């Protein structure tokens, strides 16, 4: 299967603060993430707010260069290339944003919104662009008579369809979706998830699907990466991860997700504390302060991801607690 | 006697395009020591019906009801002065989105103290002590320092806890929580829900939990009411609702949950959208989207019977009767 995007030990740090007399700090927003995106497959990135999911999305869409590490798109390196090449590379990765109320221009009609990416990249003449936009509307289930309507005339689900259509106008190979359904109601969410899966099947897209909702991830993903404080703590095929989570944080997330199935409500864990600040992460395992299994080794030595039964787990005690 | 009793509540808003009924014919009873879940999609009237009960609907909204009683006090005829004595003390509300509900110009401790001062809940010199006690109770570490923080200095989960501390400051007998965990991460959500249920058990409070998250309701509520387009379409005990939903809307909503569709490639969806102000159907409001709708459904609005607002409620196997 074709690897469309590969990240190797990608790091993104931000310098912050300092001011006149203060000491500047470094926020380690993403700190050593590796993954491969395959054509027609979905990699879901899960984690709480502040864990670096969205920064990862910004790096993957080439909006920001990684501070260190390597990112290749379709085998081509993205670091150290000239602006023109980078622009070309960018075309193959497009993004769908979380909030369709904020990500669409309220003063542009659906048609104009969909044609804009083509205009910017000087694809075809006006007639061809309109033709392509109309075809895309049909693909995502928008009616032809909605061409001249403005975003405010649509419901949230319809708007997300427009946003998805816009992302697909340049025929990307990879789509980065940052919480695409979390602003939507359940019945609408189902429609958008179905659409995303249909499009993936039809166009062979690779999805980097960012979400905090494990039940959605469980439905759409092929592979899941759980992030905590900028670092991946567990990465595995969906079935393995949900059947046998290896990292205590993954277990905590699964236990905290409310379930409509009374049988699955047995898993009772008490949850304490909040995410540590990424500005000043603890020296050992970032999760140690909230972990029931933490030992002296956890607070002193940072665990690196290592393979275990087909999972990649960053925990010193993964064997004994799994 | 029920703590909160609502019969045939309606809330109308005068709009440029005519009057719009945001809430229509809602009945609700909340007993002391009970957790009632109210679920529905956005725009279904969950929040508005509860704001009406709290007396927080202002012009151009208009609230009517046959009965709207809190612990024997008629909330429709009560004087504004009396209502102010009641609201925030005996009946309190946790609002959605703590970041916008808190005042950015005052420290959170001051804002909690405001509720205590307004209701003379504790002697003046004890107010500060009680504030710190409350912050501790809702699980905020280092409460004496945190009381001096402004909302922007705290995380979303912390601010939500401040909202809860404020609501329970005067030990209310009825607590209405409007999407208390919607903006929060699952681990924080779990903490907040555990906290609310703990408080509810400790004080024997009545708790109304408004949410759109079916999982949250399944885990916390004892009884559930489902709302659709301003109407209450079904009410049942939680287990019954999730095992044998009677209203086609409830059934379709549960089917659309990704959690219930494991192994299936496509999720079942509900076609169409919630009717807006202009396209309310004549009969049952759900009939245009209902797969069991008959000619009768399109023509005649059903009245609630045995907790279900449907002409052909579903049987145990999920088929219309």
Coordinates of C-alpha atoms in Angstrom, one line a residue:
Chain A
X1 CA 0.0 0.0 0.0
X2 CA 1.3 3.5 -0.8
X3 CA 2.6 5.6 2.0
X4 CA 1.3 9.1 1.4
X5 CA 2.8 10.8 4.4
X6 CA 5.5 9.8 6.8
X7 CA 6.6 11.6 9.9
X8 CA 9.8 10.6 11.7
X9 CA 10.4 11.9 15.1
X10 CA 8.7 15.2 14.3
X11 CA 9.2 17.9 16.9
X12 CA 7.6 21.4 17.1
X13 CA 8.8 23.7 19.8
X14 CA 7.8 27.3 20.4
X15 CA 9.9 30.0 22.1
X16 CA 7.7 32.0 24.5
X17 CA 7.9 34.7 27.0
X18 CA 11.1 36.3 28.0
X19 CA 10.1 39.9 27.7
X20 CA 12.7 42.4 28.9
X21 CA 14.1 40.7 31.9
X22 CA 12.3 37.3 32.1
X23 CA 13.9 34.1 31.0
X24 CA 12.5 32.8 27.8
X25 CA 10.9 29.3 27.8
X26 CA 10.2 26.6 25.3
X27 CA 6.8 25.1 24.8
X28 CA 7.3 21.5 23.6
X29 CA 4.0 21.4 21.8
X30 CA 4.9 18.3 19.7
X31 CA 7.8 16.3 20.9
X32 CA 8.8 13.3 18.9
X33 CA 5.9 12.0 16.9
X34 CA 6.3 9.3 14.2
X35 CA 3.6 7.9 11.9
X36 CA 2.8 6.8 8.4
X37 CA -0.4 7.6 6.5
X38 CA -1.5 5.0 4.0
X39 CA -3.8 5.6 1.0
X40 CA -7.4 4.8 1.9
X41 CA -6.6 4.5 5.6
X42 CA -7.3 6.7 8.6
X43 CA -5.0 7.5 11.4
X44 CA -6.8 9.0 14.4
X45 CA -5.0 11.2 16.9
X46 CA -6.6 11.3 20.3
X47 CA -5.9 13.3 23.4
X48 CA -7.0 16.1 25.7
X49 CA -6.8 19.8 24.8
X50 CA -3.3 21.0 25.0
X51 CA -1.7 17.6 24.1
X52 CA -0.4 18.9 20.8
X53 CA -3.0 17.4 18.4
X54 CA -3.7 20.7 16.6
X55 CA 0.0 21.6 16.4
X56 CA 0.6 18.3 14.8
X57 CA -2.1 19.1 12.2
X58 CA -0.4 22.4 11.5
X59 CA 2.9 20.7 10.9
X60 CA 1.3 18.0 8.8
X61 CA -0.4 20.6 6.5
X62 CA 3.0 22.4 6.2
X63 CA 1.6 25.5 7.8
X64 CA 4.6 25.3 10.1
X65 CA 7.9 23.7 9.7
X66 CA 8.9 21.0 12.2
X67 CA 11.6 22.2 14.6
X68 CA 13.3 18.9 14.2
X69 CA 12.5 15.5 12.6
X70 CA 11.5 14.6 9.1
X71 CA 8.2 14.8 7.3
X72 CA 7.9 13.4 3.8
X73 CA 4.9 13.6 1.5
X74 CA 4.6 10.9 -1.1
X75 CA 8.3 10.2 -0.6
X76 CA 9.4 13.8 -1.1
X77 CA 11.1 15.6 1.7
X78 CA 9.5 18.8 3.0
X79 CA 12.5 20.2 4.8
X80 CA 15.0 22.4 3.0
X81 CA 13.0 22.8 -0.2
X82 CA 12.4 26.1 -2.0
X83 CA 9.2 28.0 -1.7
X84 CA 7.9 26.9 -5.0
X85 CA 8.3 23.2 -4.2
X86 CA 6.8 23.6 -0.8
X87 CA 3.7 25.3 -2.4
X88 CA 3.3 22.3 -4.7
X89 CA 3.7 19.8 -1.8
X90 CA 1.1 21.7 0.2
X91 CA -1.5 21.1 -2.5
X92 CA -1.6 17.4 -1.7
X93 CA -2.5 18.0 1.9
X94 CA -5.7 19.8 2.7
X95 CA -7.5 20.5 6.0
X96 CA -11.1 20.4 7.3
X97 CA -11.5 22.5 10.4
X98 CA -13.5 22.0 13.6
X99 CA -16.1 24.7 13.4
X100 CA -17.9 25.1 10.2
X101 CA -19.5 28.3 11.5
X102 CA -16.1 29.9 11.7
X103 CA -14.2 28.4 8.8
X104 CA -16.4 29.5 5.9
X105 CA -16.4 33.0 4.6
X106 CA -19.9 34.4 5.3
X107 CA -19.7 36.7 2.3
X108 CA -18.9 34.0 -0.3
X109 CA -21.5 31.8 -1.9
X110 CA -21.0 28.0 -1.9
X111 CA -19.9 28.2 -5.5
X112 CA -17.4 31.0 -4.9
X113 CA -16.0 29.2 -1.9
X114 CA -15.5 26.0 -3.8
X115 CA -13.9 27.8 -6.8
X116 CA -11.5 29.9 -4.7
X117 CA -8.8 27.2 -4.3
X118 CA -8.8 26.7 -8.1
X119 CA -8.6 30.4 -8.8
X120 CA -5.7 30.9 -6.4
X121 CA -3.8 28.0 -8.0
X122 CA -4.8 29.1 -11.6
X123 CA -6.4 25.8 -12.5
X124 CA -8.4 25.9 -15.7
X125 CA -10.6 28.6 -17.0
X126 CA -13.7 30.0 -15.4
X127 CA -16.0 27.5 -17.0
X128 CA -13.9 24.5 -16.1
X129 CA -13.6 25.8 -12.5
X130 CA -17.4 26.1 -12.2
X131 CA -17.8 22.7 -13.7
X132 CA -15.4 21.2 -11.2
X133 CA -17.1 22.9 -8.3
X134 CA -20.5 21.6 -9.4
X135 CA -19.2 18.1 -9.6
X136 CA -17.7 18.4 -6.1
X137 CA -21.1 19.6 -4.8
X138 CA -22.7 16.4 -6.1
X139 CA -19.9 14.3 -4.6
X140 CA -20.6 15.6 -1.1
X141 CA -24.3 15.6 -1.4
X142 CA -25.1 19.2 -1.9
X143 CA -27.9 20.1 -4.4
X144 CA -27.1 22.0 -7.5
X145 CA -29.6 24.8 -6.6
X146 CA -27.6 25.5 -3.5
X147 CA -24.8 26.9 -5.6
X148 CA -25.6 30.6 -5.0
X149 CA -26.4 30.3 -1.3
X150 CA -24.4 31.8 1.6
X151 CA -23.1 29.8 4.6
X152 CA -25.7 31.2 7.0
X153 CA -28.5 29.6 5.0
X154 CA -27.1 26.1 5.8
X155 CA -27.3 24.0 8.9
X156 CA -24.1 22.9 10.7
X157 CA -23.9 19.6 9.0
X158 CA -24.4 21.1 5.5
X159 CA -21.7 23.7 6.3
X160 CA -19.3 20.9 7.2
X161 CA -20.1 19.3 3.8
X162 CA -19.1 22.6 2.1
X163 CA -15.9 22.7 4.1
X164 CA -15.1 19.1 3.1
X165 CA -15.9 19.9 -0.5
X166 CA -13.6 22.9 -0.4
X167 CA -10.8 20.8 1.0
X168 CA -11.2 18.3 -1.8
X169 CA -11.2 20.8 -4.7
X170 CA -7.5 20.5 -5.4
X171 CA -7.6 16.7 -5.3
X172 CA -5.4 16.2 -2.3
X173 CA -4.1 12.8 -1.3
X174 CA -4.1 13.5 2.4
X175 CA -6.9 15.2 4.4
X176 CA -6.2 16.5 7.9
X177 CA -9.4 16.7 9.7
X178 CA -9.2 18.6 13.0
X179 CA -12.2 17.6 15.1
X180 CA -14.5 17.7 12.1
X181 CA -17.7 16.5 13.9
X182 CA -17.3 17.7 17.4
X183 CA -19.4 20.8 16.8
X184 CA -22.3 18.8 15.4
X185 CA -25.3 17.0 16.9
X186 CA -25.4 13.3 17.0
X187 CA -27.7 12.8 14.0
X188 CA -25.7 15.3 11.9
X189 CA -22.5 13.8 13.1
X190 CA -23.5 10.4 11.7
X191 CA -24.2 12.0 8.2
X192 CA -20.8 13.7 8.1
X193 CA -18.9 10.6 9.3
X194 CA -20.6 8.5 6.6
X195 CA -19.7 11.2 4.0
X196 CA -16.0 11.1 5.1
X197 CA -15.9 7.3 4.8
X198 CA -17.6 7.3 1.4
X199 CA -15.2 9.9 0.1
X200 CA -12.2 8.0 1.4
X201 CA -13.4 4.8 -0.3
X202 CA -14.1 6.6 -3.6
X203 CA -11.0 8.7 -3.8
X204 CA -8.5 6.6 -1.8
X205 CA -7.8 9.5 0.6
X206 CA -5.6 9.2 3.6
X207 CA -7.1 10.8 6.7
X208 CA -5.3 12.3 9.7
X209 CA -8.3 12.4 11.9
X210 CA -7.9 14.5 15.1
X211 CA -10.5 14.0 17.7
X212 CA -11.1 13.7 21.4
X213 CA -14.2 11.6 21.0
X214 CA -13.2 7.9 21.4
X215 CA -16.5 6.6 20.2
X216 CA -16.1 8.5 16.9
X217 CA -12.5 7.3 16.6
X218 CA -13.6 3.8 17.2
X219 CA -15.9 4.0 14.3
X220 CA -13.8 5.7 11.7
X221 CA -10.1 4.9 12.4
X222 CA -7.8 2.2 11.2
X223 CA -5.0 3.1 13.5
X224 CA -5.0 5.2 16.6
X225 CA -2.3 7.3 18.2
X226 CA -2.9 8.6 21.8
X227 CA -1.0 11.7 22.7
X228 CA -0.2 13.2 26.0
X229 CA 1.7 16.4 26.6
X230 CA 3.1 16.5 23.0
X231 CA 4.3 12.9 23.0
X232 CA 2.6 9.8 21.7
X233 CA 2.0 7.4 24.6
X234 CA 0.4 4.6 22.7
X235 CA -0.1 3.8 19.0
X236 CA -1.8 0.7 17.7
X237 CA -4.3 -0.7 15.3
X238 CA -7.8 0.3 16.3
X239 CA -9.0 -3.2 17.3
X240 CA -5.9 -3.8 19.4
X241 CA -6.1 -0.5 21.1
X242 CA -9.7 -0.8 22.2
X243 CA -9.5 -4.5 23.0
X244 CA -6.4 -4.2 25.1
X245 CA -5.1 -0.7 25.9
X246 CA -1.6 -0.9 27.2
X247 CA -0.9 2.6 28.5
X248 CA -2.5 3.7 31.8
X249 CA -3.5 7.0 30.1
X250 CA -5.3 5.2 27.3
X251 CA -7.2 3.1 29.9
X252 CA -8.1 6.3 31.8
X253 CA -9.4 7.9 28.6
X254 CA -11.5 4.8 27.7
X255 CA -12.9 4.6 31.3
X256 CA -13.8 8.3 31.3
X257 CA -15.7 8.2 28.0
X258 CA -19.4 8.0 28.9
X259 CA -21.0 4.9 27.4
X260 CA -24.6 4.2 26.6
X261 CA -23.9 0.5 27.1
X262 CA -24.4 -0.4 30.8
X263 CA -22.1 -3.4 30.5
X264 CA -19.2 -1.2 29.6
X265 CA -19.8 1.1 32.6
X266 CA -18.2 -1.5 34.9
X267 CA -14.7 0.1 34.4
X268 CA -14.7 2.5 37.2
X269 CA -11.6 4.5 37.7
X270 CA -11.2 7.7 39.7
X271 CA -9.5 10.4 37.8
X272 CA -7.3 13.0 39.4
X273 CA -5.4 16.0 38.3
X274 CA -5.0 17.9 35.0
X275 CA -2.5 18.0 32.2
X276 CA 0.9 19.4 33.3
X277 CA 1.9 22.6 31.6
X278 CA 3.8 22.0 28.3
X279 CA 6.0 24.9 29.2
X280 CA 7.5 23.1 32.1
X281 CA 6.9 19.4 31.7
X282 CA 8.1 17.1 34.5
X283 CA 11.4 15.3 33.9
X284 CA 10.1 11.8 33.9
X285 CA 6.9 10.4 32.4
X286 CA 4.5 13.3 31.9
X287 CA 1.6 11.2 33.1
X288 CA 3.3 10.0 36.3
X289 CA 1.5 12.6 38.5
X290 CA -1.9 11.3 37.5
X291 CA -1.0 7.6 37.2
X292 CA -2.0 5.0 39.7
X293 CA 0.9 2.7 38.8
X294 CA 3.6 5.4 38.9
X295 CA 6.9 4.4 40.7
X296 CA 10.1 6.3 41.4
X297 CA 11.4 5.3 38.1
X298 CA 8.5 7.0 36.3
X299 CA 9.2 10.4 37.8
X300 CA 12.9 10.2 37.1
X301 CA 13.2 8.6 33.7
X302 CA 11.2 9.4 30.6
X303 CA 9.8 6.3 28.9
X304 CA 10.4 6.1 25.2
X305 CA 7.9 4.4 22.9
X306 CA 8.7 0.8 22.4
X307 CA 6.9 -2.1 20.6
X308 CA 4.8 -4.4 22.7
X309 CA 2.4 -6.9 21.2
X310 CA 1.9 -4.8 18.1
X311 CA 1.4 -1.6 20.1
X312 CA 3.9 1.2 20.5
X313 CA 3.8 2.1 24.2
X314 CA 5.7 4.7 26.1
X315 CA 5.4 3.3 29.6
X316 CA 7.9 1.6 31.9
X317 CA 5.3 -0.8 33.4
X318 CA 3.2 -1.6 30.3
X319 CA 3.8 -5.4 30.7
X320 CA 3.0 -5.6 34.4
X321 CA -0.3 -3.6 34.2
X322 CA -1.5 -4.9 30.9
Chain B
X1 CA -44.9 17.2 46.9
X2 CA -42.6 17.4 43.9
X3 CA -39.8 19.9 44.1
X4 CA -40.3 21.2 40.6
X5 CA -43.6 20.8 38.8
X6 CA -44.2 22.0 35.3
X7 CA -47.4 21.5 33.3
X8 CA -47.8 22.6 29.7
X9 CA -45.0 25.1 29.6
X10 CA -44.7 27.2 26.5
X11 CA -42.1 29.8 25.6
X12 CA -42.8 32.1 22.6
X13 CA -40.5 34.6 21.1
X14 CA -41.8 37.5 18.9
X15 CA -39.6 37.6 15.9
X16 CA -39.7 39.7 12.7
X17 CA -41.3 36.7 11.0
X18 CA -44.0 36.2 13.5
X19 CA -44.2 34.3 16.8
X20 CA -42.0 31.4 17.3
X21 CA -42.7 28.7 19.9
X22 CA -39.3 27.6 21.1
X23 CA -40.9 25.4 23.8
X24 CA -44.3 23.9 23.4
X25 CA -46.3 21.8 26.0
X26 CA -43.5 20.6 28.2
X27 CA -44.4 18.7 31.4
X28 CA -41.8 18.0 34.0
X29 CA -41.7 16.8 37.5
X30 CA -38.5 16.7 39.6
X31 CA -38.5 15.1 43.0
X32 CA -35.9 15.8 45.7
X33 CA -32.9 13.5 45.5
X34 CA -33.5 12.6 41.8
X35 CA -31.3 13.1 38.7
X36 CA -33.4 13.9 35.7
X37 CA -31.7 14.0 32.3
X38 CA -33.0 16.2 29.6
X39 CA -31.6 15.4 26.1
X40 CA -32.1 16.8 22.7
X41 CA -30.2 18.3 19.8
X42 CA -29.3 21.9 19.6
X43 CA -32.4 24.1 19.2
X44 CA -34.7 21.5 20.8
X45 CA -35.6 23.9 23.6
X46 CA -33.8 22.2 26.5
X47 CA -32.1 25.3 27.8
X48 CA -34.9 27.6 27.1
X49 CA -37.4 25.6 29.1
X50 CA -35.1 25.5 32.1
X51 CA -34.3 29.2 31.8
X52 CA -38.1 29.8 31.8
X53 CA -38.4 27.8 35.0
X54 CA -35.7 30.0 36.6
X55 CA -37.5 33.1 35.4
X56 CA -34.6 34.2 33.2
X57 CA -36.5 34.7 30.0
X58 CA -36.8 38.4 29.2
X59 CA -38.4 40.4 26.5
X60 CA -39.4 39.5 23.7
X61 CA -39.9 36.0 25.2
X62 CA -43.2 35.1 26.7
X63 CA -43.6 32.3 29.2
X64 CA -47.0 30.6 29.7
X65 CA -47.8 27.4 31.7
X66 CA -50.7 25.7 33.4
X67 CA -48.5 24.9 36.4
X68 CA -45.0 26.2 37.2
X69 CA -44.3 25.5 40.8
X70 CA -41.2 25.2 42.9
X71 CA -41.8 23.5 46.2
X72 CA -45.3 24.8 46.4
X73 CA -44.5 28.4 45.3
X74 CA -46.2 29.4 42.1
X75 CA -43.4 30.8 40.0
X76 CA -45.8 32.4 37.5
X77 CA -47.4 34.8 40.0
X78 CA -44.5 35.3 42.4
X79 CA -43.3 38.8 42.8
X80 CA -39.9 39.7 41.4
X81 CA -38.6 40.4 45.0
X82 CA -39.7 36.9 46.2
X83 CA -38.3 35.3 43.1
X84 CA -34.9 36.8 43.7
X85 CA -35.0 35.3 47.2
X86 CA -35.6 31.9 45.7
X87 CA -33.4 31.9 42.6
X88 CA -29.7 31.4 43.3
X89 CA -30.6 30.1 46.8
X90 CA -33.1 27.3 46.7
X91 CA -33.0 26.7 43.0
X92 CA -29.7 27.3 41.2
X93 CA -28.3 26.9 37.8
X94 CA -25.0 26.0 36.3
X95 CA -24.7 27.7 32.9
X96 CA -23.1 26.5 29.8
X97 CA -19.6 27.9 28.8
X98 CA -18.0 29.1 32.0
X99 CA -15.6 31.3 30.1
X100 CA -18.5 33.5 29.0
X101 CA -20.7 33.2 32.0
X102 CA -18.1 34.4 34.5
X103 CA -17.3 38.0 34.9
X104 CA -13.7 38.6 33.6
X105 CA -13.3 41.7 35.8
X106 CA -13.5 40.1 39.2
X107 CA -11.6 37.3 40.9
X108 CA -13.5 34.1 41.1
X109 CA -13.6 34.1 44.9
X110 CA -15.4 37.4 44.8
X111 CA -17.9 36.1 42.4
X112 CA -18.7 33.1 44.6
X113 CA -18.9 35.4 47.6
X114 CA -21.5 37.6 45.8
X115 CA -24.0 34.7 45.9
X116 CA -23.4 34.3 49.6
X117 CA -23.7 38.0 50.4
X118 CA -26.9 38.4 48.3
X119 CA -28.7 35.7 50.2
X120 CA -27.1 36.3 53.6
X121 CA -26.3 32.7 53.6
X122 CA -23.5 33.0 56.1
X123 CA -22.4 35.8 58.5
X124 CA -20.3 38.5 56.9
X125 CA -17.1 37.5 58.6
X126 CA -17.5 33.8 57.5
X127 CA -18.0 34.6 53.8
X128 CA -14.3 34.2 52.8
X129 CA -14.0 31.1 54.8
X130 CA -17.0 29.6 53.1
X131 CA -15.7 30.5 49.7
X132 CA -12.5 28.6 50.3
X133 CA -14.5 25.7 51.7
X134 CA -16.6 25.6 48.5
X135 CA -13.6 25.7 46.2
X136 CA -12.1 22.9 48.1
X137 CA -15.3 21.0 47.9
X138 CA -15.4 21.2 44.1
X139 CA -11.8 19.9 44.0
X140 CA -9.7 23.0 43.2
X141 CA -6.2 22.6 44.5
X142 CA -4.7 25.4 46.6
X143 CA -8.2 27.1 47.1
X144 CA -7.0 30.1 49.1
X145 CA -4.7 31.2 46.3
X146 CA -7.1 30.3 43.6
X147 CA -9.9 32.4 45.1
X148 CA -7.9 35.5 44.1
X149 CA -7.5 34.3 40.5
X150 CA -9.4 35.8 37.6
X151 CA -11.2 33.5 35.2
X152 CA -8.6 34.0 32.4
X153 CA -5.9 32.6 34.8
X154 CA -7.7 29.3 35.1
X155 CA -8.4 26.4 32.7
X156 CA -11.9 25.6 31.3
X157 CA -12.3 22.7 33.8
X158 CA -11.4 24.9 36.7
X159 CA -13.8 27.6 35.7
X160 CA -16.6 25.1 35.3
X161 CA -15.9 24.0 38.9
X162 CA -16.1 27.7 40.0
X163 CA -19.5 27.8 38.3
X164 CA -20.5 24.7 40.3
X165 CA -19.2 26.2 43.5
X166 CA -21.2 29.3 42.9
X167 CA -24.4 27.3 42.2
X168 CA -24.1 25.2 45.3
X169 CA -22.9 28.0 47.5
X170 CA -26.3 28.4 49.2
X171 CA -27.0 24.7 49.3
X172 CA -29.8 24.7 46.7
X173 CA -32.5 22.1 46.8
X174 CA -32.8 22.0 43.0
X175 CA -29.8 22.3 40.8
X176 CA -30.2 22.8 37.0
X177 CA -27.0 22.0 35.1
X178 CA -27.1 23.2 31.5
X179 CA -24.5 21.2 29.5
X180 CA -22.0 21.4 32.4
X181 CA -19.4 19.4 30.7
X182 CA -19.8 20.1 27.0
X183 CA -16.7 22.2 26.5
X184 CA -14.5 19.9 28.6
X185 CA -12.2 17.0 28.0
X186 CA -13.4 13.5 28.8
X187 CA -11.3 13.1 31.9
X188 CA -12.3 16.5 33.3
X189 CA -15.9 15.7 32.3
X190 CA -15.8 12.5 34.3
X191 CA -14.5 14.4 37.4
X192 CA -17.2 17.1 37.1
X193 CA -20.0 14.5 36.7
X194 CA -18.8 12.5 39.6
X195 CA -18.6 15.7 41.7
X196 CA -22.2 16.7 40.8
X197 CA -23.6 13.2 41.6
X198 CA -21.7 13.2 44.9
X199 CA -23.1 16.6 45.9
X200 CA -26.6 15.6 44.8
X201 CA -26.4 12.4 47.0
X202 CA -24.9 14.3 50.0
X203 CA -27.5 17.1 50.0
X204 CA -30.5 15.1 48.6
X205 CA -30.7 17.7 45.9
X206 CA -32.9 17.4 42.8
X207 CA -30.6 17.6 39.8
X208 CA -31.7 18.4 36.3
X209 CA -28.9 17.6 33.8
X210 CA -29.3 19.1 30.4
X211 CA -27.1 17.6 27.7
X212 CA -26.9 16.4 24.2
X213 CA -24.5 13.6 25.1
X214 CA -26.4 10.3 25.4
X215 CA -23.5 8.7 27.2
X216 CA -23.5 11.3 29.9
X217 CA -27.2 10.8 30.5
X218 CA -26.9 7.0 30.5
X219 CA -24.2 7.2 33.2
X220 CA -25.8 9.7 35.5
X221 CA -29.5 10.1 35.2
X222 CA -32.2 8.0 36.7
X223 CA -34.9 9.2 34.4
X224 CA -34.7 10.8 31.0
X225 CA -36.8 13.2 29.0
X226 CA -36.1 13.6 25.3
X227 CA -36.9 16.8 23.5
X228 CA -37.4 17.5 19.9
X229 CA -38.2 20.9 18.3
X230 CA -39.4 22.4 21.5
X231 CA -41.6 19.4 22.5
X232 CA -41.0 16.6 24.9
X233 CA -41.3 13.5 22.8
X234 CA -40.5 10.8 25.3
X235 CA -39.9 10.2 29.0
X236 CA -38.7 7.0 30.6
X237 CA -36.5 5.5 33.2
X238 CA -32.9 5.5 31.9
X239 CA -32.5 1.8 31.4
X240 CA -35.9 1.5 29.6
X241 CA -35.1 4.4 27.4
X242 CA -31.8 2.9 26.2
X243 CA -33.1 -0.6 25.9
X244 CA -36.6 -0.1 24.5
X245 CA -37.0 3.5 23.2
X246 CA -40.7 4.1 22.4
X247 CA -40.5 7.2 20.2
X248 CA -39.1 6.8 16.7
X249 CA -36.9 9.9 17.3
X250 CA -35.3 8.4 20.4
X251 CA -34.7 5.2 18.6
X252 CA -33.1 6.9 15.5
X253 CA -31.0 9.1 17.8
X254 CA -29.6 6.1 19.6
X255 CA -29.0 4.2 16.3
X256 CA -26.9 7.2 15.0
X257 CA -24.4 6.8 17.9
X258 CA -21.1 5.5 16.6
X259 CA -20.9 3.5 19.8
X260 CA -23.9 1.5 18.9
X261 CA -22.7 0.8 15.3
X262 CA -19.5 -1.0 16.0
X263 CA -18.6 -3.2 13.1
X264 CA -21.0 -1.5 10.8
X265 CA -19.5 0.5 8.0
X266 CA -22.2 3.2 7.7
X267 CA -24.0 4.8 10.5
X268 CA -27.8 5.0 10.3
X269 CA -28.7 8.6 9.9
X270 CA -31.9 10.7 10.4
X271 CA -32.7 12.3 7.0
X272 CA -33.4 16.0 6.9
X273 CA -33.0 18.6 9.7
X274 CA -34.9 19.9 12.7
X275 CA -37.8 22.1 11.4
X276 CA -37.0 25.8 11.7
X277 CA -39.3 28.7 12.2
X278 CA -40.8 28.6 8.7
X279 CA -41.2 24.9 8.0
X280 CA -43.0 23.5 11.0
X281 CA -45.2 20.6 9.7
X282 CA -48.9 20.6 10.6
X283 CA -49.0 17.2 12.4
X284 CA -46.2 15.6 14.4
X285 CA -43.1 17.7 14.2
X286 CA -40.9 14.6 13.6
X287 CA -43.1 13.1 10.9
X288 CA -41.1 14.5 7.8
X289 CA -38.0 12.6 9.1
X290 CA -39.7 9.6 10.6
X291 CA -39.5 6.3 8.8
X292 CA -42.7 5.1 10.3
X293 CA -44.8 8.2 9.5
X294 CA -48.3 7.6 8.3
X295 CA -50.9 10.0 6.8
X296 CA -52.3 10.5 10.2
X297 CA -48.9 11.7 11.5
X298 CA -48.6 14.4 8.9
X299 CA -52.1 15.7 9.6
X300 CA -52.7 15.3 13.3
X301 CA -50.4 16.3 16.1
X302 CA -50.0 13.5 18.7
X303 CA -50.6 14.2 22.4
X304 CA -48.3 12.5 25.0
X305 CA -49.6 9.2 26.2
X306 CA -47.8 7.1 28.8
X307 CA -44.8 9.4 28.3
X308 CA -44.6 9.2 24.6
X309 CA -45.7 11.8 22.1
X310 CA -46.4 9.5 19.1
X311 CA -49.4 8.0 17.3
X312 CA -47.6 4.7 16.8
X313 CA -45.1 4.2 19.6
X314 CA -42.6 1.5 19.1
X315 CA -42.9 -1.9 20.8
X316 CA -40.1 -3.9 22.4
X317 CA -38.8 -5.1 19.1
X318 CA -38.6 -1.5 17.7
X319 CA -41.6 -1.8 15.3
X320 CA -44.5 0.6 15.4
X321 CA -47.5 -0.6 17.2

